[in-house]
Amino acid sequence: MTGRAPQEGGARDAARALFVDLTGREPDGLWSAPGRVNLIGEHTDYNDGFVLPFAIPQRTVAAVGRREDDRIRVRSTFAADAVEVGIGELDDLFPTREGQEPGVPEWAAYPLGVAWALRQAMDSPGPLPGGVDIAIASDVPVGAGLSSSAAIEGATASALDALWDTGLDGAALARIGRRAENEAVGAPTGIMDQMASMLGEPDAAIFLDCRSLETRVVPLPVAASGLAILVMDTHVKHAHSTGGYRERRASCELGARIMGVPALRDLSVADLPRAQERMDDVTFRRVRHIVTENQRVLDTVRLLDERGVRAIGDLLVASHASMRDDFEISTPELDTAVDAALAAGALGARMTGGGFGGAAIAVVEQEAVGTVSQAVNAAFAAAGFATPLLFPVTPSAGAHRDA
């Protein structure tokens, strides 16, 4: 499949139809949040570092309506059956302890976890907020490293914020989403995905300091520069709640302890020789990726400000090499996509997302999207891999009410 994005807007109709099927009535509103592409800055977020994501056009939509009781019922196109719990029962389900499965199907733990985290953030011990029915559909490819999970969290949080009148801003709702993912789903992710999904803007990336949560909008005029960002979804699924992600995070925490700093954010490239003397090879390489990736994010922001999108290609290539060799989170499919895109003339390319599968991105000339896509497809066929899904994306708006 080449050059065709998942059907933007299809989730809106699907969520509304699912809600009507579930309840026999129209929803009170539709709220949506986008997936995201991380332009650069991988695994730096939980190390208090820097990231540079942008929201994409593909979105998750939550059709939501009030109930007359205090129960929450969720239904999704991801699963056949609805899940229903009392709002007062959420504290019995969450938080999920280390190694424990959520008390509901994993897909339902995302929206119900948001409801739990939002309830925790509300004035307590106030009365229970009113019950809701939630129907969810998505255009964001699942397991592709485009943060379909944060899109679910953002759409649900935006809807409940409105219906429960919590008055929280986008950054606060992003923290709600992160808490849901960390404590309800049990995935030890940082806050980058949720911030990108909530705060994204058209033709811009969000430069996020993951320690202070300060953000800056960085112009990313891809189309106006005559370029396209091509997503190359390998169809190799990944899951943040499984072991590889946890192991990388544990290595980073060990490296910080060895160096006596709160987080790897506090190390610079100049500290790496000293780190290498103190650490085993694997821990050092994990640390080296984080430290150099933080610097690459800062350099990318500077180049975007000074010279524009065309100047950042080499930094994307260096980022992929670091993830492949030092952090060891790439796969043969991701390496093939990156190598084939670069050989076909891409200005830069790298895997994006948590790794162990998912998608890569390539910055290409608009008129070369077809040529690069053909080259990637040919390389996958030659390697015996499944045909990738290839489609261009543009920086887009964050979470909002649709109807």
GROMACS .gro file of C-alpha atoms in nm:
model
  403
    1MET     CA    1   0.000   0.000   0.000
    2THR     CA    2   0.155   0.325  -0.110
    3GLY     CA    3   0.077   0.689  -0.057
    4ARG     CA    4  -0.266   0.638   0.099
    5ALA     CA    5  -0.331   0.767   0.447
    6PRO     CA    6  -0.580   0.596   0.674
    7GLN     CA    7  -0.913   0.758   0.596
    8GLU     CA    8  -0.906   1.091   0.777
    9GLY     CA    9  -1.249   1.173   0.915
   10GLY     CA   10  -1.380   0.819   0.891
   11ALA     CA   11  -1.351   0.776   1.266
   12ARG     CA   12  -1.597   1.059   1.324
   13ASP     CA   13  -1.880   0.880   1.147
   14ALA     CA   14  -1.781   0.545   1.293
   15ALA     CA   15  -1.779   0.674   1.652
   16ARG     CA   16  -2.117   0.841   1.612
   17ALA     CA   17  -2.271   0.529   1.457
   18LEU     CA   18  -2.125   0.310   1.732
   19PHE     CA   19  -2.269   0.541   1.998
   20VAL     CA   20  -2.615   0.528   1.839
   21ASP     CA   21  -2.593   0.149   1.819
   22LEU     CA   22  -2.491   0.133   2.185
   23THR     CA   23  -2.746   0.374   2.328
   24GLY     CA   24  -3.022   0.426   2.070
   25ARG     CA   25  -2.968   0.805   2.079
   26GLU     CA   26  -2.735   1.073   1.950
   27PRO     CA   27  -2.424   1.165   2.154
   28ASP     CA   28  -2.399   1.495   2.338
   29GLY     CA   29  -2.082   1.566   2.143
   30LEU     CA   30  -1.781   1.437   1.952
   31TRP     CA   31  -1.429   1.501   2.075
   32SER     CA   32  -1.111   1.400   1.898
   33ALA     CA   33  -0.735   1.390   1.947
   34PRO     CA   34  -0.460   1.312   1.698
   35GLY     CA   35  -0.182   1.062   1.682
   36ARG     CA   36   0.165   1.203   1.659
   37VAL     CA   37   0.494   1.164   1.480
   38ASN     CA   38   0.803   1.232   1.684
   39LEU     CA   39   1.032   1.423   1.453
   40ILE     CA   40   1.329   1.359   1.681
   41GLY     CA   41   1.396   1.281   2.048
   42GLU     CA   42   1.333   0.913   2.122
   43HIS     CA   43   1.320   0.774   2.479
   44THR     CA   44   1.441   1.111   2.606
   45ASP     CA   45   1.105   1.199   2.760
   46TYR     CA   46   1.120   0.973   3.064
   47ASN     CA   47   1.479   1.089   3.114
   48ASP     CA   48   1.360   1.448   3.172
   49GLY     CA   49   1.498   1.543   2.832
   50PHE     CA   50   1.383   1.715   2.514
   51VAL     CA   51   1.149   1.600   2.239
   52LEU     CA   52   1.011   1.748   1.918
   53PRO     CA   53   0.685   1.579   1.815
   54PHE     CA   54   0.401   1.701   1.595
   55ALA     CA   55   0.035   1.603   1.571
   56ILE     CA   56  -0.080   1.424   1.255
   57PRO     CA   57  -0.413   1.443   1.066
   58GLN     CA   58  -0.521   1.092   1.173
   59ARG     CA   59  -0.737   1.113   1.485
   60THR     CA   60  -0.926   0.913   1.746
   61VAL     CA   61  -1.284   1.024   1.806
   62ALA     CA   62  -1.489   0.977   2.121
   63ALA     CA   63  -1.867   1.012   2.088
   64VAL     CA   64  -1.989   1.077   2.440
   65GLY     CA   65  -2.325   1.124   2.608
   66ARG     CA   66  -2.438   1.175   2.964
   67ARG     CA   67  -2.620   0.904   3.158
   68GLU     CA   68  -2.870   0.943   3.438
   69ASP     CA   69  -2.670   0.720   3.674
   70ASP     CA   70  -2.309   0.714   3.790
   71ARG     CA   71  -2.177   0.444   3.559
   72ILE     CA   72  -1.935   0.456   3.268
   73ARG     CA   73  -1.987   0.236   2.965
   74VAL     CA   74  -1.722   0.225   2.692
   75ARG     CA   75  -1.744   0.067   2.350
   76SER     CA   76  -1.485   0.067   2.075
   77THR     CA   77  -1.442  -0.048   1.719
   78PHE     CA   78  -1.138  -0.233   1.857
   79ALA     CA   79  -1.358  -0.491   2.035
   80ALA     CA   80  -1.701  -0.648   2.005
   81ASP     CA   81  -1.828  -0.597   2.358
   82ALA     CA   82  -1.886  -0.291   2.575
   83VAL     CA   83  -1.729  -0.261   2.920
   84GLU     CA   84  -1.931  -0.099   3.200
   85VAL     CA   85  -1.824  -0.002   3.554
   86GLY     CA   86  -1.945   0.231   3.824
   87ILE     CA   87  -1.744   0.548   3.866
   88GLY     CA   88  -1.706   0.458   4.231
   89GLU     CA   89  -1.556   0.122   4.127
   90LEU     CA   90  -1.266   0.279   3.937
   91ASP     CA   91  -1.052   0.299   4.250
   92ASP     CA   92  -1.084  -0.078   4.284
   93LEU     CA   93  -0.955  -0.128   3.928
   94PHE     CA   94  -0.668   0.116   3.932
   95PRO     CA   95  -0.382   0.177   3.981
   96THR     CA   96  -0.239  -0.138   3.825
   97ARG     CA   97   0.054  -0.269   4.027
   98GLU     CA   98   0.383  -0.382   3.873
   99GLY     CA   99   0.331  -0.702   3.674
  100GLN     CA  100  -0.046  -0.698   3.725
  101GLU     CA  101  -0.287  -0.696   3.433
  102PRO     CA  102  -0.555  -0.424   3.425
  103GLY     CA  103  -0.887  -0.540   3.568
  104VAL     CA  104  -1.053  -0.474   3.232
  105PRO     CA  105  -0.953  -0.547   2.870
  106GLU     CA  106  -0.646  -0.341   2.782
  107TRP     CA  107  -0.825  -0.129   2.522
  108ALA     CA  108  -1.082  -0.030   2.787
  109ALA     CA  109  -0.812   0.053   3.042
  110TYR     CA  110  -0.718   0.361   2.839
  111PRO     CA  111  -1.052   0.548   2.853
  112LEU     CA  112  -1.147   0.410   3.194
  113GLY     CA  113  -0.800   0.494   3.323
  114VAL     CA  114  -0.849   0.851   3.205
  115ALA     CA  115  -1.183   0.866   3.389
  116TRP     CA  116  -1.012   0.734   3.703
  117ALA     CA  117  -0.719   0.979   3.680
  118LEU     CA  118  -0.951   1.271   3.609
  119ARG     CA  119  -1.171   1.174   3.902
  120GLN     CA  120  -0.858   1.162   4.121
  121ALA     CA  121  -0.769   1.515   4.010
  122MET     CA  122  -1.112   1.655   4.091
  123ASP     CA  123  -1.203   1.801   4.428
  124SER     CA  124  -1.234   1.517   4.675
  125PRO     CA  125  -1.437   1.395   4.851
  126GLY     CA  126  -1.691   1.568   4.630
  127PRO     CA  127  -1.990   1.389   4.481
  128LEU     CA  128  -1.934   1.143   4.197
  129PRO     CA  129  -1.952   1.304   3.854
  130GLY     CA  130  -2.234   1.196   3.628
  131GLY     CA  131  -2.213   0.874   3.431
  132VAL     CA  132  -2.131   0.868   3.060
  133ASP     CA  133  -2.146   0.644   2.757
  134ILE     CA  134  -1.834   0.658   2.537
  135ALA     CA  135  -1.796   0.516   2.188
  136ILE     CA  136  -1.447   0.524   2.036
  137ALA     CA  137  -1.323   0.490   1.678
  138SER     CA  138  -0.983   0.577   1.533
  139ASP     CA  139  -0.802   0.657   1.211
  140VAL     CA  140  -0.462   0.624   1.386
  141PRO     CA  141  -0.285   0.297   1.297
  142VAL     CA  142  -0.251   0.084   1.612
  143GLY     CA  143   0.094  -0.043   1.707
  144ALA     CA  144   0.270   0.174   1.448
  145GLY     CA  145   0.452   0.403   1.690
  146LEU     CA  146   0.213   0.690   1.609
  147SER     CA  147   0.067   0.700   1.960
  148SER     CA  148  -0.281   0.565   1.908
  149SER     CA  149  -0.295   0.529   2.287
  150ALA     CA  150  -0.240   0.900   2.355
  151ALA     CA  151  -0.506   0.979   2.095
  152ILE     CA  152  -0.757   0.767   2.288
  153GLU     CA  153  -0.655   0.934   2.613
  154GLY     CA  154  -0.674   1.283   2.465
  155ALA     CA  155  -1.016   1.235   2.309
  156THR     CA  156  -1.156   1.083   2.629
  157ALA     CA  157  -0.998   1.344   2.855
  158SER     CA  158  -1.127   1.630   2.640
  159ALA     CA  159  -1.479   1.490   2.646
  160LEU     CA  160  -1.487   1.424   3.020
  161ASP     CA  161  -1.330   1.763   3.093
  162ALA     CA  162  -1.621   1.924   2.911
  163LEU     CA  163  -1.901   1.707   3.049
  164TRP     CA  164  -1.768   1.701   3.404
  165ASP     CA  165  -1.676   2.072   3.388
  166THR     CA  166  -1.328   2.026   3.532
  167GLY     CA  167  -1.183   2.332   3.358
  168LEU     CA  168  -0.838   2.180   3.301
  169ASP     CA  169  -0.607   2.310   3.030
  170GLY     CA  170  -0.437   2.098   2.765
  171ALA     CA  171  -0.118   2.043   2.962
  172ALA     CA  172  -0.314   1.928   3.267
  173LEU     CA  173  -0.519   1.688   3.053
  174ALA     CA  174  -0.194   1.555   2.907
  175ARG     CA  175  -0.081   1.473   3.261
  176ILE     CA  176  -0.413   1.296   3.318
  177GLY     CA  177  -0.347   1.085   3.008
  178ARG     CA  178   0.004   0.999   3.118
  179ARG     CA  179  -0.117   0.891   3.460
  180ALA     CA  180  -0.377   0.669   3.297
  181GLU     CA  181  -0.116   0.506   3.075
  182ASN     CA  182   0.138   0.464   3.355
  183GLU     CA  183  -0.087   0.354   3.638
  184ALA     CA  184  -0.403   0.213   3.479
  185VAL     CA  185  -0.257   0.043   3.172
  186GLY     CA  186   0.083  -0.020   3.330
  187ALA     CA  187   0.297   0.122   3.046
  188PRO     CA  188   0.598   0.319   3.181
  189THR     CA  189   0.591   0.590   2.915
  190GLY     CA  190   0.681   0.957   2.943
  191ILE     CA  191   0.454   1.252   2.869
  192MET     CA  192   0.562   1.339   2.515
  193ASP     CA  193   0.278   1.160   2.336
  194GLN     CA  194   0.003   1.314   2.543
  195MET     CA  195   0.147   1.665   2.516
  196ALA     CA  196   0.179   1.637   2.138
  197SER     CA  197  -0.175   1.508   2.105
  198MET     CA  198  -0.324   1.779   2.325
  199LEU     CA  199  -0.114   2.079   2.215
  200GLY     CA  200  -0.033   2.017   1.849
  201GLU     CA  201  -0.070   2.300   1.598
  202PRO     CA  202  -0.087   2.307   1.217
  203ASP     CA  203   0.250   2.344   1.038
  204ALA     CA  204   0.440   2.328   1.365
  205ALA     CA  205   0.616   2.093   1.602
  206ILE     CA  206   0.602   2.114   1.980
  207PHE     CA  207   0.942   2.153   2.146
  208LEU     CA  208   0.889   2.008   2.491
  209ASP     CA  209   1.115   2.017   2.794
  210CYS     CA  210   0.999   1.701   2.970
  211ARG     CA  211   1.130   1.816   3.308
  212SER     CA  212   0.965   2.157   3.331
  213LEU     CA  213   0.686   2.073   3.081
  214GLU     CA  214   0.756   2.407   2.916
  215THR     CA  215   0.666   2.405   2.548
  216ARG     CA  216   0.751   2.615   2.247
  217VAL     CA  217   0.585   2.603   1.909
  218VAL     CA  218   0.852   2.553   1.642
  219PRO     CA  219   0.749   2.626   1.283
  220LEU     CA  220   0.759   2.313   1.068
  221PRO     CA  221   0.634   2.434   0.728
  222VAL     CA  222   0.680   2.104   0.549
  223ALA     CA  223   0.447   2.164   0.253
  224ALA     CA  224   0.554   2.526   0.209
  225SER     CA  225   0.913   2.403   0.186
  226GLY     CA  226   0.824   2.173  -0.103
  227LEU     CA  227   0.867   1.868   0.117
  228ALA     CA  228   0.663   1.581   0.257
  229ILE     CA  229   0.706   1.364   0.565
  230LEU     CA  230   0.644   1.006   0.460
  231VAL     CA  231   0.530   0.760   0.727
  232MET     CA  232   0.648   0.405   0.662
  233ASP     CA  233   0.443   0.170   0.881
  234THR     CA  234   0.619  -0.168   0.886
  235HIS     CA  235   0.317  -0.350   1.034
  236VAL     CA  236   0.548  -0.494   1.300
  237LYS     CA  237   0.344  -0.434   1.612
  238HIS     CA  238   0.493  -0.313   1.936
  239ALA     CA  239   0.359  -0.266   2.288
  240HIS     CA  240   0.500  -0.026   2.547
  241SER     CA  241   0.367  -0.234   2.834
  242THR     CA  242   0.601  -0.523   2.748
  243GLY     CA  243   0.959  -0.594   2.846
  244GLY     CA  244   1.189  -0.418   2.600
  245TYR     CA  245   1.066  -0.071   2.690
  246ARG     CA  246   1.092  -0.144   3.062
  247GLU     CA  247   1.446  -0.276   3.023
  248ARG     CA  248   1.559   0.039   2.840
  249ARG     CA  249   1.407   0.259   3.106
  250ALA     CA  250   1.575   0.056   3.381
  251SER     CA  251   1.912   0.093   3.206
  252CYS     CA  252   1.867   0.469   3.190
  253GLU     CA  253   1.780   0.487   3.559
  254LEU     CA  254   2.086   0.276   3.642
  255GLY     CA  255   2.308   0.505   3.435
  256ALA     CA  256   2.177   0.811   3.616
  257ARG     CA  257   2.244   0.649   3.954
  258ILE     CA  258   2.598   0.557   3.853
  259MET     CA  259   2.664   0.915   3.747
  260GLY     CA  260   2.496   1.062   4.054
  261VAL     CA  261   2.244   1.275   3.865
  262PRO     CA  262   1.863   1.293   3.897
  263ALA     CA  263   1.818   1.198   3.530
  264LEU     CA  264   2.023   1.154   3.214
  265ARG     CA  265   1.901   1.500   3.112
  266ASP     CA  266   2.165   1.630   3.351
  267LEU     CA  267   2.454   1.484   3.150
  268SER     CA  268   2.614   1.643   2.844
  269VAL     CA  269   2.815   1.494   2.561
  270ALA     CA  270   3.127   1.605   2.746
  271ASP     CA  271   3.036   1.368   3.032
  272LEU     CA  272   3.035   1.057   2.813
  273PRO     CA  273   3.405   0.963   2.851
  274ARG     CA  274   3.364   0.962   3.229
  275ALA     CA  275   3.043   0.761   3.197
  276GLN     CA  276   3.216   0.502   2.980
  277GLU     CA  277   3.480   0.447   3.248
  278ARG     CA  278   3.214   0.372   3.511
  279MET     CA  279   2.961   0.157   3.323
  280ASP     CA  280   2.934  -0.177   3.153
  281ASP     CA  281   2.911  -0.157   2.775
  282VAL     CA  282   2.535  -0.203   2.745
  283THR     CA  283   2.448   0.057   3.009
  284PHE     CA  284   2.692   0.302   2.856
  285ARG     CA  285   2.547   0.265   2.508
  286ARG     CA  286   2.198   0.322   2.643
  287VAL     CA  287   2.320   0.635   2.820
  288ARG     CA  288   2.509   0.755   2.513
  289HIS     CA  289   2.195   0.736   2.303
  290ILE     CA  290   1.995   0.950   2.547
  291VAL     CA  291   2.268   1.211   2.593
  292THR     CA  292   2.340   1.248   2.222
  293GLU     CA  293   1.970   1.236   2.131
  294ASN     CA  294   1.899   1.526   2.365
  295GLN     CA  295   2.169   1.724   2.188
  296ARG     CA  296   2.024   1.629   1.849
  297VAL     CA  297   1.684   1.765   1.954
  298LEU     CA  298   1.840   2.097   2.054
  299ASP     CA  299   2.037   2.109   1.729
  300THR     CA  300   1.724   2.029   1.525
  301VAL     CA  301   1.529   2.313   1.688
  302ARG     CA  302   1.817   2.551   1.618
  303LEU     CA  303   1.841   2.447   1.253
  304LEU     CA  304   1.465   2.474   1.202
  305ASP     CA  305   1.475   2.826   1.342
  306GLU     CA  306   1.780   2.931   1.142
  307ARG     CA  307   1.767   2.737   0.814
  308GLY     CA  308   1.436   2.549   0.788
  309VAL     CA  309   1.322   2.192   0.733
  310ARG     CA  310   1.576   2.108   0.462
  311ALA     CA  311   1.865   2.144   0.706
  312ILE     CA  312   1.774   1.866   0.951
  313GLY     CA  313   1.823   1.551   0.743
  314ASP     CA  314   2.164   1.452   0.881
  315LEU     CA  315   2.037   1.476   1.238
  316LEU     CA  316   1.751   1.237   1.159
  317VAL     CA  317   1.996   0.989   1.009
  318ALA     CA  318   2.225   1.012   1.312
  319SER     CA  319   1.926   0.960   1.542
  320HIS     CA  320   1.832   0.638   1.365
  321ALA     CA  321   2.189   0.506   1.383
  322SER     CA  322   2.193   0.574   1.757
  323MET     CA  323   1.864   0.394   1.811
  324ARG     CA  324   1.980   0.102   1.601
  325ASP     CA  325   2.328   0.060   1.748
  326ASP     CA  326   2.326   0.210   2.099
  327PHE     CA  327   1.967   0.176   2.219
  328GLU     CA  328   1.899  -0.134   2.006
  329ILE     CA  329   1.530  -0.069   1.949
  330SER     CA  330   1.518  -0.087   1.572
  331THR     CA  331   1.417  -0.390   1.366
  332PRO     CA  332   1.524  -0.524   1.025
  333GLU     CA  333   1.204  -0.383   0.879
  334LEU     CA  334   1.266  -0.035   1.019
  335ASP     CA  335   1.629  -0.040   0.903
  336THR     CA  336   1.517  -0.148   0.557
  337ALA     CA  337   1.264   0.134   0.535
  338VAL     CA  338   1.520   0.396   0.640
  339ASP     CA  339   1.798   0.265   0.417
  340ALA     CA  340   1.572   0.234   0.113
  341ALA     CA  341   1.427   0.583   0.158
  342LEU     CA  342   1.772   0.738   0.189
  343ALA     CA  343   1.903   0.547  -0.113
  344ALA     CA  344   1.605   0.679  -0.312
  345GLY     CA  345   1.689   1.040  -0.227
  346ALA     CA  346   1.522   1.118   0.106
  347LEU     CA  347   1.682   1.414   0.283
  348GLY     CA  348   1.666   1.227   0.614
  349ALA     CA  349   1.497   0.926   0.770
  350ARG     CA  350   1.466   0.756   1.106
  351MET     CA  351   1.246   0.519   1.298
  352THR     CA  352   0.993   0.700   1.515
  353GLY     CA  353   0.821   0.595   1.834
  354GLY     CA  354   0.920   0.352   2.107
  355GLY     CA  355   1.079   0.099   1.875
  356PHE     CA  356   1.067  -0.281   1.852
  357GLY     CA  357   0.841  -0.233   1.551
  358GLY     CA  358   0.613   0.042   1.434
  359ALA     CA  359   0.697   0.308   1.177
  360ALA     CA  360   0.981   0.509   1.032
  361ILE     CA  361   0.962   0.853   0.873
  362ALA     CA  362   1.143   1.011   0.581
  363VAL     CA  363   1.166   1.376   0.478
  364VAL     CA  364   1.135   1.376   0.099
  365GLU     CA  365   1.074   1.616  -0.186
  366GLN     CA  366   0.702   1.638  -0.260
  367GLU     CA  367   0.753   1.522  -0.618
  368ALA     CA  368   0.962   1.225  -0.496
  369VAL     CA  369   0.700   1.069  -0.265
  370GLY     CA  370   0.606   0.815  -0.530
  371THR     CA  371   0.965   0.730  -0.618
  372VAL     CA  372   1.069   0.685  -0.255
  373SER     CA  373   0.756   0.481  -0.183
  374GLN     CA  374   0.828   0.249  -0.474
  375ALA     CA  375   1.184   0.201  -0.354
  376VAL     CA  376   1.070   0.113  -0.001
  377ASN     CA  377   0.809  -0.130  -0.131
  378ALA     CA  378   1.068  -0.294  -0.356
  379ALA     CA  379   1.316  -0.328  -0.069
  380PHE     CA  380   1.052  -0.488   0.154
  381ALA     CA  381   0.953  -0.732  -0.121
  382ALA     CA  382   1.317  -0.826  -0.181
  383ALA     CA  383   1.364  -0.892   0.191
  384GLY     CA  384   1.047  -1.100   0.216
  385PHE     CA  385   0.877  -0.856   0.451
  386ALA     CA  386   0.504  -0.775   0.450
  387THR     CA  387   0.410  -0.478   0.231
  388PRO     CA  388   0.438  -0.160   0.439
  389LEU     CA  389   0.172   0.108   0.463
  390LEU     CA  390   0.315   0.434   0.329
  391PHE     CA  391   0.146   0.772   0.358
  392PRO     CA  392   0.248   1.137   0.395
  393VAL     CA  393   0.150   1.340   0.700
  394THR     CA  394   0.147   1.711   0.779
  395PRO     CA  395   0.170   1.880   1.120
  396SER     CA  396  -0.190   1.923   1.239
  397ALA     CA  397  -0.410   2.049   1.521
  398GLY     CA  398  -0.429   1.893   1.867
  399ALA     CA  399  -0.730   1.773   2.064
  400HIS     CA  400  -1.060   1.958   2.030
  401ARG     CA  401  -1.437   1.922   2.016
  402ASP     CA  402  -1.559   1.827   1.671
  403ALA     CA  403  -1.934   1.856   1.715
   0.00000   0.00000   0.00000
